[in-house]
Amino acid sequence: MVTNARRQRDRVFRVVADPTRREILNILRGGEQTVGGIAQRFRISRPAISKHLRLLHAAGLVETSPLGTATMCRLNAKPLRAIEDWLGDYESFWRDSLESLKKYVEEENK
Amino acid sequence: MSPITVTDHTIVQEVTIKAPAERIFNALTRPAELLKWWNCEGKFQLIHAECDVRPGGGWLMRVQGANCRTGQPESVVSGEYRTVDPPTTLEFTWNRKGEDYPESLVRWDLDEKNGCTTVRVTHSGLISEQMRARNNGWSLILQLMHDYLSHDAD
């Protein structure tokens, strides 16, 4: 069973693995921006930026709200917690593995 | 068991075992032995192992319940040996099948003194160093994560 948590985590990794999307996050770190305002900072087309924003939005990293005819974008770093959790899984995995190795080797030696 | 250290997304764990380094090196590199110890009741269990123990040689493990948090029933982890220096050093790449995470590196250092061996496992490149260098951007993600988590702890 692939859980939602895992799916969400994979999505976050995929989304932040792209340099353009990371640059968008970097821009939003400085404060809210309109889609147009973000697009101005890039050489690539506005539809391409909109696509990146859609993926960031789907991963929960960017929140949007209408502002007149424009769309305002703001950063939400919360989903990055998934990366921290993933690292935590590895911590306990190695801790358990070493304990098990110790038990196996020492008991066999007796 | 030493406390966990996580620096730049490297996990370091250490344990001292009352046995010679050679004995432990064998336990780390022989499939029949790996199958005997690499499990943790109720959490994960190694069910298949392949080890072509030489630099450039491949390894593969199938682990059941390797990720209890996500409830995934089985994972396949594989990689390539980078350093094989018995009985002190073993280093290999680490890839988990079907996940988007970058390749990472696992290193075992065995230091024997008076019949006891300090075993240190270092898992580095989690949120890969090479990706950080190539794209020069993971530091931003780590910064954002740090910002968020410090805020979260308030």
PDB file of N, CA and C in Angstrom, chain B residues 50-60 78-81 92-93:
ATOM      1  N   GLU B  50      21.961  -9.838  -2.130  1.00  0.00           N
ATOM      2  CA  GLU B  50      22.974 -10.208  -3.127  1.00  0.00           C
ATOM      3  C   GLU B  50      24.155  -9.278  -2.932  1.00  0.00           C
ATOM      4  N   CYS B  51      25.367  -9.821  -2.873  1.00  0.00           N
ATOM      5  CA  CYS B  51      26.551  -8.989  -2.654  1.00  0.00           C
ATOM      6  C   CYS B  51      27.686  -9.424  -3.561  1.00  0.00           C
ATOM      7  N   ASP B  52      28.064  -8.583  -4.487  1.00  0.00           N
ATOM      8  CA  ASP B  52      29.241  -8.829  -5.311  1.00  0.00           C
ATOM      9  C   ASP B  52      30.330  -7.906  -4.756  1.00  0.00           C
ATOM     10  N   VAL B  53      30.985  -8.406  -3.685  1.00  0.00           N
ATOM     11  CA  VAL B  53      31.827  -7.533  -2.864  1.00  0.00           C
ATOM     12  C   VAL B  53      33.181  -7.262  -3.510  1.00  0.00           C
ATOM     13  N   ARG B  54      33.214  -6.258  -4.339  1.00  0.00           N
ATOM     14  CA  ARG B  54      34.456  -5.735  -4.940  1.00  0.00           C
ATOM     15  C   ARG B  54      34.127  -4.334  -5.427  1.00  0.00           C
ATOM     16  N   PRO B  55      35.121  -3.461  -5.514  1.00  0.00           N
ATOM     17  CA  PRO B  55      34.825  -2.103  -5.995  1.00  0.00           C
ATOM     18  C   PRO B  55      34.150  -2.168  -7.360  1.00  0.00           C
ATOM     19  N   GLY B  56      33.031  -1.523  -7.499  1.00  0.00           N
ATOM     20  CA  GLY B  56      32.276  -1.560  -8.749  1.00  0.00           C
ATOM     21  C   GLY B  56      31.252  -2.692  -8.797  1.00  0.00           C
ATOM     22  N   GLY B  57      31.352  -3.626  -7.864  1.00  0.00           N
ATOM     23  CA  GLY B  57      30.394  -4.742  -7.820  1.00  0.00           C
ATOM     24  C   GLY B  57      29.058  -4.280  -7.270  1.00  0.00           C
ATOM     25  N   GLY B  58      27.994  -4.961  -7.654  1.00  0.00           N
ATOM     26  CA  GLY B  58      26.658  -4.537  -7.223  1.00  0.00           C
ATOM     27  C   GLY B  58      26.179  -5.264  -5.976  1.00  0.00           C
ATOM     28  N   TRP B  59      25.223  -4.654  -5.310  1.00  0.00           N
ATOM     29  CA  TRP B  59      24.554  -5.324  -4.186  1.00  0.00           C
ATOM     30  C   TRP B  59      23.072  -5.012  -4.289  1.00  0.00           C
ATOM     31  N   LEU B  60      22.262  -5.850  -3.690  1.00  0.00           N
ATOM     32  CA  LEU B  60      20.817  -5.640  -3.704  1.00  0.00           C
ATOM     33  C   LEU B  60      20.208  -6.273  -2.453  1.00  0.00           C
ATOM     34  N   SER B  78      19.372  -0.997  -3.653  1.00  0.00           N
ATOM     35  CA  SER B  78      20.524  -1.557  -4.348  1.00  0.00           C
ATOM     36  C   SER B  78      21.588  -0.494  -4.516  1.00  0.00           C
ATOM     37  N   GLY B  79      22.740  -0.915  -4.998  1.00  0.00           N
ATOM     38  CA  GLY B  79      23.816   0.038  -5.219  1.00  0.00           C
ATOM     39  C   GLY B  79      25.068  -0.671  -5.677  1.00  0.00           C
ATOM     40  N   GLU B  80      26.158   0.055  -5.545  1.00  0.00           N
ATOM     41  CA  GLU B  80      27.433  -0.420  -6.053  1.00  0.00           C
ATOM     42  C   GLU B  80      28.479  -0.201  -4.969  1.00  0.00           C
ATOM     43  N   TYR B  81      29.345  -1.196  -4.800  1.00  0.00           N
ATOM     44  CA  TYR B  81      30.424  -1.014  -3.816  1.00  0.00           C
ATOM     45  C   TYR B  81      31.436  -0.011  -4.363  1.00  0.00           C
ATOM     46  N   PHE B  92      29.403   1.912  -0.047  1.00  0.00           N
ATOM     47  CA  PHE B  92      28.579   1.599  -1.216  1.00  0.00           C
ATOM     48  C   PHE B  92      27.500   2.653  -1.439  1.00  0.00           C
ATOM     49  N   THR B  93      27.059   2.755  -2.686  1.00  0.00           N
ATOM     50  CA  THR B  93      25.967   3.681  -2.992  1.00  0.00           C
ATOM     51  C   THR B  93      24.654   3.030  -2.570  1.00  0.00           C
TER      52      THR B  93
END
